[in-house]
Tab-separated table of C-alpha atoms and ligand atoms in Angstrom:
chain	number	residue	atom	x	y	z
S	1	UNK	CA	-11.872	-10.762	-18.191
S	2	UNK	CA	-14.602	-8.301	-17.387
S	3	UNK	CA	-14.135	-4.905	-18.945
S	4	UNK	CA	-15.326	-1.900	-17.077
S	5	UNK	CA	-15.560	1.669	-18.212
S	6	UNK	CA	-12.685	3.801	-16.967
S	7	UNK	CA	-13.722	5.447	-13.753
S	8	UNK	CA	-12.704	8.964	-12.916
S	9	UNK	CA	-11.438	10.177	-9.584
S	10	UNK	CA	-14.570	11.479	-7.962
S	11	UNK	CA	-17.037	8.814	-8.978
S	12	UNK	CA	-15.062	5.833	-7.808
S	13	UNK	CA	-17.332	3.180	-6.523
S	14	UNK	CA	-16.311	-0.010	-4.914
S	15	UNK	CA	-18.046	-2.962	-6.422
S	16	UNK	CA	-18.366	-4.977	-3.263
S	17	UNK	CA	-18.726	-8.136	-5.244
S	18	UNK	CA	-19.957	-10.997	-3.220
S	19	UNK	CA	-18.505	-14.420	-3.718
S	20	UNK	CA	-20.224	-16.468	-6.424
S	21	UNK	CA	-22.837	-18.033	-4.194
S	22	UNK	CA	-23.894	-14.727	-2.664
S	23	UNK	CA	-22.184	-15.301	0.661
S	24	UNK	CA	-20.581	-12.335	2.396
S	25	UNK	CA	-16.823	-12.336	2.899
S	26	UNK	CA	-15.956	-11.589	6.521
S	27	UNK	CA	-12.396	-10.552	5.715
S	28	UNK	CA	-11.740	-6.820	5.930
S	29	UNK	CA	-14.835	-5.955	7.969
S	30	UNK	CA	-14.067	-3.757	10.945
S	31	UNK	CA	-15.134	-5.182	14.318
S	32	UNK	CA	-18.271	-3.030	14.208
S	33	UNK	CA	-19.199	-4.262	10.741
S	34	UNK	CA	-18.476	-7.859	11.655
S	35	UNK	CA	-20.763	-7.522	14.656
S	36	UNK	CA	-23.489	-6.086	12.438
S	37	UNK	CA	-23.099	-8.944	9.985
S	38	UNK	CA	-23.405	-11.503	12.780
S	39	UNK	CA	-26.508	-9.841	14.165
S	40	UNK	CA	-27.946	-9.700	10.654
S	41	UNK	CA	-27.566	-13.446	10.458
S	42	UNK	CA	-29.501	-13.963	13.678
S	43	UNK	CA	-26.858	-13.837	16.401
S	44	UNK	CA	-28.588	-12.504	19.567
S	45	UNK	CA	-27.405	-8.967	20.273
S	46	UNK	CA	-26.181	-9.751	23.746
S	47	UNK	CA	-23.894	-12.465	22.383
S	48	UNK	CA	-22.683	-10.484	19.404
S	49	UNK	CA	-19.647	-8.863	21.007
S	50	UNK	CA	-18.305	-12.153	22.265
S	51	UNK	CA	-18.919	-13.968	18.967
S	52	UNK	CA	-17.223	-11.129	17.101
S	53	UNK	CA	-14.150	-11.525	19.309
S	54	UNK	CA	-14.063	-15.284	18.862
S	55	UNK	CA	-14.455	-15.227	15.101
S	56	UNK	CA	-11.981	-12.348	14.810
S	57	UNK	CA	-9.339	-14.391	16.606
S	58	UNK	CA	-9.933	-17.417	14.425
S	59	UNK	CA	-9.595	-15.414	11.250
S	60	UNK	CA	-6.775	-13.031	12.107
S	61	UNK	CA	-4.846	-14.680	14.900
S	62	UNK	CA	-5.009	-18.335	13.844
S	63	UNK	CA	-5.510	-17.831	10.126
S	64	UNK	CA	-8.459	-20.235	9.974
S	65	UNK	CA	-10.669	-20.078	6.866
S	66	UNK	CA	-13.115	-22.894	7.540
S	67	UNK	CA	-15.889	-22.265	10.064
S	68	UNK	CA	-15.870	-25.981	10.965
S	69	UNK	CA	-12.466	-25.439	12.596
S	70	UNK	CA	-13.749	-22.728	14.930
S	71	UNK	CA	-14.074	-25.197	17.735
S	72	UNK	CA	-15.109	-22.887	20.566
S	73	UNK	CA	-18.368	-22.193	18.746
S	74	UNK	CA	-21.374	-24.508	18.891
S	75	UNK	CA	-21.662	-26.846	15.928
S	76	UNK	CA	-25.033	-25.519	14.850
S	77	UNK	CA	-23.713	-21.948	14.981
S	78	UNK	CA	-20.715	-22.911	12.846
S	79	UNK	CA	-23.052	-24.409	10.273
S	80	UNK	CA	-25.127	-21.252	10.296
S	81	UNK	CA	-22.005	-19.135	9.728
S	82	UNK	CA	-20.993	-21.322	6.807
S	83	UNK	CA	-24.411	-20.828	5.230
S	84	UNK	CA	-24.079	-17.046	5.218
S	85	UNK	CA	-20.404	-16.213	5.114
S	86	UNK	CA	-17.011	-17.083	3.705
S	87	UNK	CA	-13.484	-16.195	4.799
S	88	UNK	CA	-11.818	-15.501	1.493
S	89	UNK	CA	-8.487	-14.042	0.393
S	90	UNK	CA	-7.397	-13.213	-3.160
S	91	UNK	CA	-6.294	-16.129	-5.251
S	92	UNK	CA	-2.587	-16.379	-6.109
S	93	UNK	CA	-2.202	-16.590	-9.877
S	94	UNK	CA	1.578	-16.678	-9.973
S	95	UNK	CA	4.481	-16.467	-7.603
S	96	UNK	CA	8.031	-15.641	-8.592
S	97	UNK	CA	11.001	-15.830	-6.271
S	98	UNK	CA	14.047	-13.689	-7.051
S	99	UNK	CA	17.650	-14.776	-6.583
S	100	UNK	CA	17.745	-12.371	-3.602
S	101	UNK	CA	14.722	-13.978	-1.925
S	102	UNK	CA	12.190	-11.320	-2.932
S	103	UNK	CA	8.836	-12.860	-3.753
S	104	UNK	CA	6.441	-11.344	-6.250
S	105	UNK	CA	2.864	-12.524	-6.312
S	106	UNK	CA	0.193	-11.810	-8.833
S	107	UNK	CA	-3.191	-12.173	-7.167
S	108	UNK	CA	-6.621	-12.255	-8.743
S	109	UNK	CA	-9.520	-10.316	-7.303
S	110	UNK	CA	-13.220	-10.120	-8.128
S	111	UNK	CA	-13.892	-9.146	-11.706
S	112	UNK	CA	-10.823	-11.049	-12.906
S	113	UNK	CA	-8.458	-8.139	-12.193
S	114	UNK	CA	-4.959	-8.751	-10.993
S	115	UNK	CA	-2.685	-6.846	-8.631
S	116	UNK	CA	0.878	-7.390	-7.523
S	117	UNK	CA	2.195	-7.936	-4.034
S	118	UNK	CA	5.901	-8.077	-3.185
S	119	UNK	CA	7.598	-9.596	-0.138
S	120	UNK	CA	11.103	-8.349	0.640
S	121	UNK	CA	13.097	-10.263	3.262
S	122	UNK	CA	15.879	-8.368	5.036
S	123	UNK	CA	18.174	-9.218	7.927
S	124	UNK	CA	16.093	-7.461	10.560
S	125	UNK	CA	12.636	-7.433	8.987
S	126	UNK	CA	10.350	-8.745	6.292
S	127	UNK	CA	8.409	-6.116	4.380
S	128	UNK	CA	5.268	-6.689	2.378
S	129	UNK	CA	4.545	-4.155	-0.326
S	130	UNK	CA	0.824	-4.126	-0.987
S	131	UNK	CA	-1.443	-2.509	-3.569
S	132	UNK	CA	-4.450	-0.297	-2.935
S	133	UNK	CA	-5.896	0.074	-6.445
S	134	UNK	CA	-5.919	-1.761	-9.742
S	135	UNK	CA	-3.896	0.728	-11.756
S	136	UNK	CA	-3.793	4.372	-10.693
S	137	UNK	CA	-5.686	7.495	-11.708
S	138	UNK	CA	-2.518	9.539	-11.493
S	139	UNK	CA	0.018	9.681	-14.264
S	140	UNK	CA	3.474	10.129	-12.789
S	141	UNK	CA	5.646	10.030	-15.866
S	142	UNK	CA	8.340	7.712	-14.469
S	143	UNK	CA	5.932	5.112	-13.034
S	144	UNK	CA	4.839	1.984	-14.838
S	145	UNK	CA	1.591	1.785	-12.904
S	146	UNK	CA	0.820	5.333	-14.039
S	147	UNK	CA	0.558	4.173	-17.652
S	148	UNK	CA	-2.170	1.769	-16.699
S	149	UNK	CA	-5.841	2.625	-16.608
S	150	UNK	CA	-7.405	2.782	-13.207
S	151	UNK	CA	-9.841	-0.040	-13.085
S	152	UNK	CA	-11.039	0.211	-9.541
S	153	UNK	CA	-10.279	0.661	-5.892
S	154	UNK	CA	-9.522	-2.458	-3.923
S	155	UNK	CA	-11.959	-3.335	-1.154
S	156	UNK	CA	-10.738	-3.563	2.438
S	157	UNK	CA	-11.060	-7.353	2.079
S	158	UNK	CA	-8.716	-7.344	-0.882
S	159	UNK	CA	-6.184	-5.190	0.950
S	160	UNK	CA	-6.184	-7.270	4.160
S	161	UNK	CA	-6.355	-10.362	1.949
S	162	UNK	CA	-2.940	-9.561	0.449
S	163	UNK	CA	-1.420	-9.692	3.929
S	164	UNK	CA	-3.217	-12.941	4.772
S	165	UNK	CA	-2.174	-14.489	1.464
S	166	UNK	CA	1.471	-13.650	2.174
S	167	UNK	CA	1.261	-15.116	5.680
S	168	UNK	CA	-0.155	-18.285	4.097
S	169	UNK	CA	2.759	-18.464	1.698
S	170	UNK	CA	5.308	-17.784	4.450
S	171	UNK	CA	3.536	-20.356	6.614
S	172	UNK	CA	3.373	-17.826	9.412
S	173	UNK	CA	0.093	-18.571	11.156
S	174	UNK	CA	0.505	-20.124	14.603
S	175	UNK	CA	-0.463	-23.752	14.851
S	176	UNK	CA	-3.569	-24.083	17.026
S	177	UNK	CA	-2.671	-25.462	20.422
S	178	UNK	CA	1.058	-25.234	19.768
S	179	UNK	CA	2.166	-21.626	19.558
S	180	UNK	CA	0.588	-18.269	20.046
S	181	UNK	CA	2.435	-16.763	17.139
S	182	UNK	CA	4.169	-14.283	19.397
S	183	UNK	CA	7.515	-16.048	19.641
S	184	UNK	CA	10.525	-14.996	17.648
S	185	UNK	CA	10.939	-12.375	14.943
S	186	UNK	CA	8.228	-12.206	12.347
S	187	UNK	CA	8.809	-13.087	8.726
S	188	UNK	CA	6.212	-10.500	7.751
S	189	UNK	CA	6.978	-7.681	10.189
S	190	UNK	CA	6.330	-4.542	8.144
S	191	UNK	CA	3.870	-3.309	5.560
S	192	UNK	CA	4.406	-0.606	2.987
S	193	UNK	CA	1.544	0.741	0.893
S	194	UNK	CA	3.840	1.255	-2.060
S	195	UNK	CA	2.431	-1.160	-4.592
S	196	UNK	CA	-0.057	-0.220	-7.262
S	197	UNK	CA	-2.295	2.753	-6.728
S	198	UNK	CA	-2.604	5.906	-4.662
S	199	UNK	CA	-3.714	4.792	-1.192
S	200	UNK	CA	-5.103	8.196	-0.210
S	201	UNK	CA	-7.554	8.023	-3.135
S	202	UNK	CA	-8.959	4.869	-1.573
S	203	UNK	CA	-8.874	6.204	1.948
S	204	UNK	CA	-11.763	4.436	3.687
S	205	UNK	CA	-10.839	0.973	2.484
S	206	UNK	CA	-7.157	1.477	3.254
S	207	UNK	CA	-8.032	2.758	6.739
S	208	UNK	CA	-10.395	-0.129	7.499
S	209	UNK	CA	-7.857	-2.650	6.211
S	210	UNK	CA	-5.040	-1.168	8.297
S	211	UNK	CA	-7.285	-1.153	11.392
S	212	UNK	CA	-7.778	-4.880	10.908
S	213	UNK	CA	-4.069	-5.483	10.422
S	214	UNK	CA	-3.157	-3.380	13.499
S	215	UNK	CA	-5.750	-4.948	15.821
S	216	UNK	CA	-3.906	-6.477	18.785
S	217	UNK	CA	-5.987	-9.657	18.797
S	218	UNK	CA	-5.144	-10.560	15.250
S	219	UNK	CA	-2.281	-9.876	12.899
S	220	UNK	CA	-1.213	-7.208	15.377
S	221	UNK	CA	1.294	-5.162	13.433
S	222	UNK	CA	2.032	-1.898	15.181
S	223	UNK	CA	1.170	1.344	13.393
S	224	UNK	CA	4.878	2.129	13.397
S	225	UNK	CA	5.485	-0.864	11.165
S	226	UNK	CA	3.134	0.376	8.492
S	227	UNK	CA	4.199	3.037	5.984
S	228	UNK	CA	1.746	4.632	3.613
S	229	UNK	CA	3.252	6.248	0.543
S	230	UNK	CA	1.397	9.079	-1.141
S	231	UNK	CA	2.085	11.185	-4.190
S	232	UNK	CA	0.751	14.151	-2.186
S	233	UNK	CA	-3.034	14.094	-1.808
S	234	UNK	CA	-2.861	17.035	0.566
S	235	UNK	CA	-6.425	17.080	1.985
S	236	UNK	CA	-6.148	13.438	3.023
S	237	UNK	CA	-2.805	13.713	4.813
S	238	UNK	CA	-4.146	15.002	8.133
S	239	UNK	CA	-6.894	12.369	7.985
S	240	UNK	CA	-4.255	9.700	7.522
S	241	UNK	CA	-2.494	10.905	10.668
S	242	UNK	CA	-5.682	11.038	12.703
S	243	UNK	CA	-7.495	7.952	11.499
S	244	UNK	CA	-4.661	5.534	10.715
S	245	UNK	CA	-1.652	6.961	12.538
S	246	UNK	CA	0.843	4.997	10.470
S	247	UNK	CA	4.156	6.294	9.184
S	248	UNK	CA	4.054	8.459	6.095
S	249	UNK	CA	6.231	8.456	3.017
S	250	UNK	CA	5.803	11.057	0.350
S	251	UNK	CA	6.813	10.828	-3.287
S	252	UNK	CA	8.635	14.123	-3.467
S	253	UNK	CA	10.941	13.582	-6.439
S	254	UNK	CA	11.601	17.214	-7.411
S	255	UNK	CA	12.608	20.509	-5.850
S	256	UNK	CA	10.830	22.968	-8.122
S	257	UNK	CA	7.166	23.065	-9.062
S	258	UNK	CA	8.151	23.136	-12.700
S	259	UNK	CA	9.868	19.762	-12.559
S	260	UNK	CA	7.453	18.245	-10.066
S	261	UNK	CA	4.495	19.182	-12.290
S	262	UNK	CA	6.008	16.939	-14.943
S	263	UNK	CA	7.063	14.055	-12.747
S	264	UNK	CA	4.171	14.002	-10.274
S	265	UNK	CA	1.297	15.827	-12.009
S	266	UNK	CA	-0.821	15.984	-8.854
S	267	UNK	CA	1.579	18.822	-8.021
S	268	UNK	CA	-0.488	21.020	-10.340
S	269	UNK	CA	-3.326	20.681	-7.882
S	270	UNK	CA	-1.325	20.774	-4.649
S	271	UNK	CA	2.098	22.280	-5.156
S	272	UNK	CA	5.288	21.844	-3.165
S	273	UNK	CA	4.405	24.576	-0.698
S	274	UNK	CA	0.935	23.172	0.025
S	275	UNK	CA	2.402	19.698	0.394
S	276	UNK	CA	5.122	20.821	2.784
S	277	UNK	CA	2.605	22.686	4.916
S	278	UNK	CA	0.527	19.541	5.357
S	279	UNK	CA	3.648	17.508	6.126
S	280	UNK	CA	4.727	19.891	8.879
S	281	UNK	CA	1.619	18.930	10.813
S	282	UNK	CA	1.890	15.183	10.300
S	283	UNK	CA	4.347	14.162	13.027
S	284	UNK	CA	2.352	15.960	15.702
S	285	UNK	CA	-1.021	14.677	14.503
S	286	UNK	CA	0.148	11.084	14.205
S	287	UNK	CA	2.552	11.190	17.119
S	288	UNK	CA	5.278	9.734	14.949
S	289	UNK	CA	8.865	10.739	14.578
S	290	UNK	CA	9.665	11.477	11.014
S	291	UNK	CA	8.487	11.486	7.464
S	292	UNK	CA	10.190	9.631	4.656
S	293	UNK	CA	10.781	11.701	1.548
S	294	UNK	CA	11.055	9.422	-1.459
S	295	UNK	CA	13.199	10.808	-4.220
S	296	UNK	CA	13.616	8.896	-7.457
S	297	UNK	CA	16.983	9.549	-9.090
S	298	UNK	CA	16.493	10.429	-12.750
S	299	UNK	CA	19.506	11.217	-14.834
S	300	UNK	CA	19.741	14.918	-15.779
S	301	UNK	CA	16.206	15.569	-14.584
S	302	UNK	CA	16.301	16.044	-10.812
S	303	UNK	CA	19.746	14.910	-9.687
S	304	UNK	CA	22.042	17.957	-9.539
S	305	UNK	CA	23.889	19.305	-6.515
S	306	UNK	CA	21.602	22.329	-6.668
S	307	UNK	CA	18.595	19.987	-6.375
S	308	UNK	CA	20.096	18.346	-3.300
S	309	UNK	CA	20.679	21.727	-1.667
S	310	UNK	CA	17.196	22.957	-2.534
S	311	UNK	CA	15.711	19.780	-1.122
S	312	UNK	CA	17.469	20.264	2.190
S	313	UNK	CA	16.273	23.835	2.360
S	314	UNK	CA	12.685	22.975	1.514
S	315	UNK	CA	12.307	20.359	4.204
S	316	UNK	CA	13.927	22.433	6.904
S	317	UNK	CA	12.077	22.003	10.173
S	318	UNK	CA	10.379	18.737	9.196
S	319	UNK	CA	11.744	15.639	10.930
S	320	UNK	CA	12.687	13.630	7.866
S	321	UNK	CA	14.651	10.888	6.247
S	322	UNK	CA	15.323	11.010	2.511
S	323	UNK	CA	15.060	7.739	0.709
S	324	UNK	CA	16.862	7.922	-2.609
S	325	UNK	CA	15.439	5.489	-5.127
S	326	UNK	CA	17.596	4.692	-8.141
S	327	UNK	CA	15.094	4.803	-11.014
S	328	UNK	CA	13.874	1.369	-11.991
S	329	UNK	CA	13.609	1.237	-15.718
S	330	UNK	CA	10.719	-0.507	-17.430
S	331	UNK	CA	10.169	-1.294	-21.092
S	332	UNK	CA	9.576	2.015	-22.860
S	333	UNK	CA	10.315	4.203	-19.844
S	334	UNK	CA	11.184	7.782	-20.798
S	335	UNK	CA	13.997	8.245	-18.234
S	336	UNK	CA	17.329	6.765	-17.234
S	337	UNK	CA	18.721	5.992	-13.818
S	338	UNK	CA	21.249	8.535	-12.516
S	339	UNK	CA	24.843	7.352	-12.431
S	340	UNK	CA	25.940	5.774	-9.220
S	341	UNK	CA	28.511	8.488	-8.393
S	342	UNK	CA	25.810	11.117	-8.880
S	343	UNK	CA	23.455	9.331	-6.511
S	344	UNK	CA	26.219	9.054	-3.912
S	345	UNK	CA	27.150	12.701	-4.223
S	346	UNK	CA	23.485	13.701	-3.879
S	347	UNK	CA	23.157	11.469	-0.809
S	348	UNK	CA	26.283	13.011	0.668
S	349	UNK	CA	24.996	16.582	0.436
S	350	UNK	CA	21.793	15.584	2.204
S	351	UNK	CA	23.642	13.574	4.813
S	352	UNK	CA	25.979	16.449	5.586
S	353	UNK	CA	22.942	18.663	6.122
S	354	UNK	CA	21.949	16.324	8.941
S	355	UNK	CA	19.430	13.964	7.337
S	356	UNK	CA	19.615	10.212	6.925
S	357	UNK	CA	19.842	9.602	3.185
S	358	UNK	CA	19.773	5.862	2.493
S	359	UNK	CA	19.926	4.750	-1.129
S	360	UNK	CA	17.277	2.106	-1.683
S	361	UNK	CA	18.895	-1.025	-3.016
S	362	UNK	CA	16.838	-2.319	-5.880
S	363	UNK	CA	15.435	-5.712	-4.924
S	364	UNK	CA	14.025	-8.438	-7.078
S	365	UNK	CA	15.218	-6.804	-10.281
S	366	UNK	CA	15.294	-10.126	-12.085
S	367	UNK	CA	11.558	-10.531	-11.576
S	368	UNK	CA	10.577	-6.858	-12.164
S	369	UNK	CA	9.472	-6.563	-8.567
S	370	UNK	CA	10.979	-3.169	-7.860
S	371	UNK	CA	9.151	-0.003	-6.998
S	372	UNK	CA	7.202	1.447	-9.857
S	373	UNK	CA	7.526	-1.578	-12.085
S	374	UNK	CA	4.326	-3.177	-10.964
S	375	UNK	CA	1.728	-3.554	-13.604
S	376	UNK	CA	-0.609	-6.463	-13.910
S	377	UNK	CA	-0.455	-8.700	-16.914
S	378	UNK	CA	-4.127	-8.345	-17.731
S	379	UNK	CA	-4.208	-4.573	-17.610
S	380	UNK	CA	-1.575	-3.672	-20.135
S	381	UNK	CA	-3.760	-1.268	-21.977
S	382	UNK	CA	-2.351	2.238	-22.015
S	383	UNK	CA	-4.337	5.238	-21.003
S	384	UNK	CA	-5.659	7.286	-23.864
S	385	UNK	CA	-4.212	10.739	-24.396
S	386	UNK	CA	-7.598	12.217	-23.503
S	387	UNK	CA	-7.737	10.317	-20.258
S	388	UNK	CA	-4.231	11.404	-19.307
S	389	UNK	CA	-5.127	15.018	-20.048
S	390	UNK	CA	-8.274	14.768	-17.981
S	391	UNK	CA	-6.456	13.185	-15.111
S	392	UNK	CA	-3.459	15.458	-15.020
S	393	UNK	CA	-5.702	18.483	-15.405
S	394	UNK	CA	-7.351	17.213	-12.194
E	1	LIG	N1	1.017	5.964	-5.285
E	1	LIG	C1	1.856	6.033	-4.170
E	1	LIG	C2	2.422	4.693	-3.746
E	1	LIG	C3	2.886	3.751	-4.812
E	1	LIG	S1	4.389	4.095	-5.657
E	1	LIG	C4	2.968	7.031	-4.398
E	1	LIG	O1	3.112	7.492	-5.516
E	1	LIG	O2	3.644	7.371	-3.442
E	1	LIG	C5	5.701	3.758	-4.471
E	1	LIG	C6	6.970	4.560	-4.745
E	1	LIG	O3	7.658	4.108	-5.922
E	1	LIG	C7	6.692	6.036	-4.970
E	1	LIG	O4	7.619	6.842	-4.301
E	1	LIG	C8	6.874	6.149	-6.467
E	1	LIG	O5	7.109	7.458	-6.846
E	1	LIG	C9	8.037	5.216	-6.694
E	1	LIG	N2	8.231	4.817	-8.084
E	1	LIG	C10	7.290	4.701	-9.057
E	1	LIG	N3	7.849	4.299	-10.206
E	1	LIG	C11	9.162	4.147	-9.970
E	1	LIG	C12	10.259	3.717	-10.780
E	1	LIG	N4	10.087	3.337	-12.033
E	1	LIG	N5	11.483	3.669	-10.207
E	1	LIG	C13	11.644	4.002	-8.911
E	1	LIG	N6	10.645	4.394	-8.106
E	1	LIG	C14	9.414	4.469	-8.632
E	2	LIG	FE1	0.187	6.366	-9.107
E	2	LIG	FE2	2.160	6.413	-7.256
E	2	LIG	FE3	2.638	5.569	-9.776
E	2	LIG	FE4	2.169	8.147	-9.318
E	2	LIG	S1	3.917	6.929	-8.543
E	2	LIG	S2	1.262	6.904	-10.992
E	2	LIG	S3	0.650	8.036	-7.688
E	2	LIG	S4	1.290	4.573	-8.290
């Protein structure tokens, strides 16, 4: 495995590694970038828009990876495409299926790094939880990913590629000439950016990837079926509303700055008040209904009745739903899950104040697929104390 020096927040670069033979991967390029790539290869400018549309449909609507199958293009043009480009998604290294149907994939990306992707089937939907970074620069003390060094941001190709990989595994691409893929409920109907990493610290790639996924002539998931979860990168929140327009979830987890500083150290940079101010604007800017407040239930840390009441008071005026997450323990984790009665009592106080307060049922526990347990097998190394200090000092 390649080892790279730890990269700090502000100097993150995206090694846009080309496939072995130097060909460019078309996956994850926005329409404009795809057009540019085609022109760069010699496609006449006046044909470029049409070719972009055709190739886009093959890749994202039909799920085709081989240019030879793109039968509405001239043979010579297909050969030319194959000389310059590939259509490549991350390689699946392992796939585990839980007793409850949850699937956890470990996928390998350029540089030999691995990230996890989780598919959660439910009665009315199928949700794919995708990753945006290898590791995370932040150090939330209850999160397994937070103990892992940030290795790098994922490229847009690697983010879209996780969705394409899952559709491969679910066998959900329409069969050319048979279906259009529009019939019936979708197996993969929703996306949550709740895997490894802080999506708002990889904003451009996440945005480009989501634009591809939302495009009506391809995978075509509506922006209301995509939820981005952030620990609270305040300056990026308005941008997320304006440039992606997806639903927002925020890792709130505490009702005083003192406790939140410990659980979600980014709070030292942007505290509860600053975060709430940015959230107040989100529904209007993104034209969406409500924000999900994620709240991990940690025994004797943030789970008292007083916390529940403070929470309700803090979010007053923000259209919200509070998602209570029973803490998922991981080997060596410094916290315990709150007792069930405590979680229910907490939920009840919030519910009585007029907010939906679902308790997230842990899924895929037998395969360590739950929220915050994701950590790739090859990146077990812990952050050094110095690195943690640097990062939490922000
Ligand atoms: N970095 C983003 C998204 C990834 S984490 C964020 O922090 O929001 C997705 C959710 O899982 C977050 O709400 C996170 O706080 C929560 N989480 C992390 N570790 C957890 C754990 N061990 N148990 C329960 N939830 C956890
Ligand atoms: Fe990073 Fe989110 Fe984990 Fe915090 S909870 S360390 S932001 S992945």
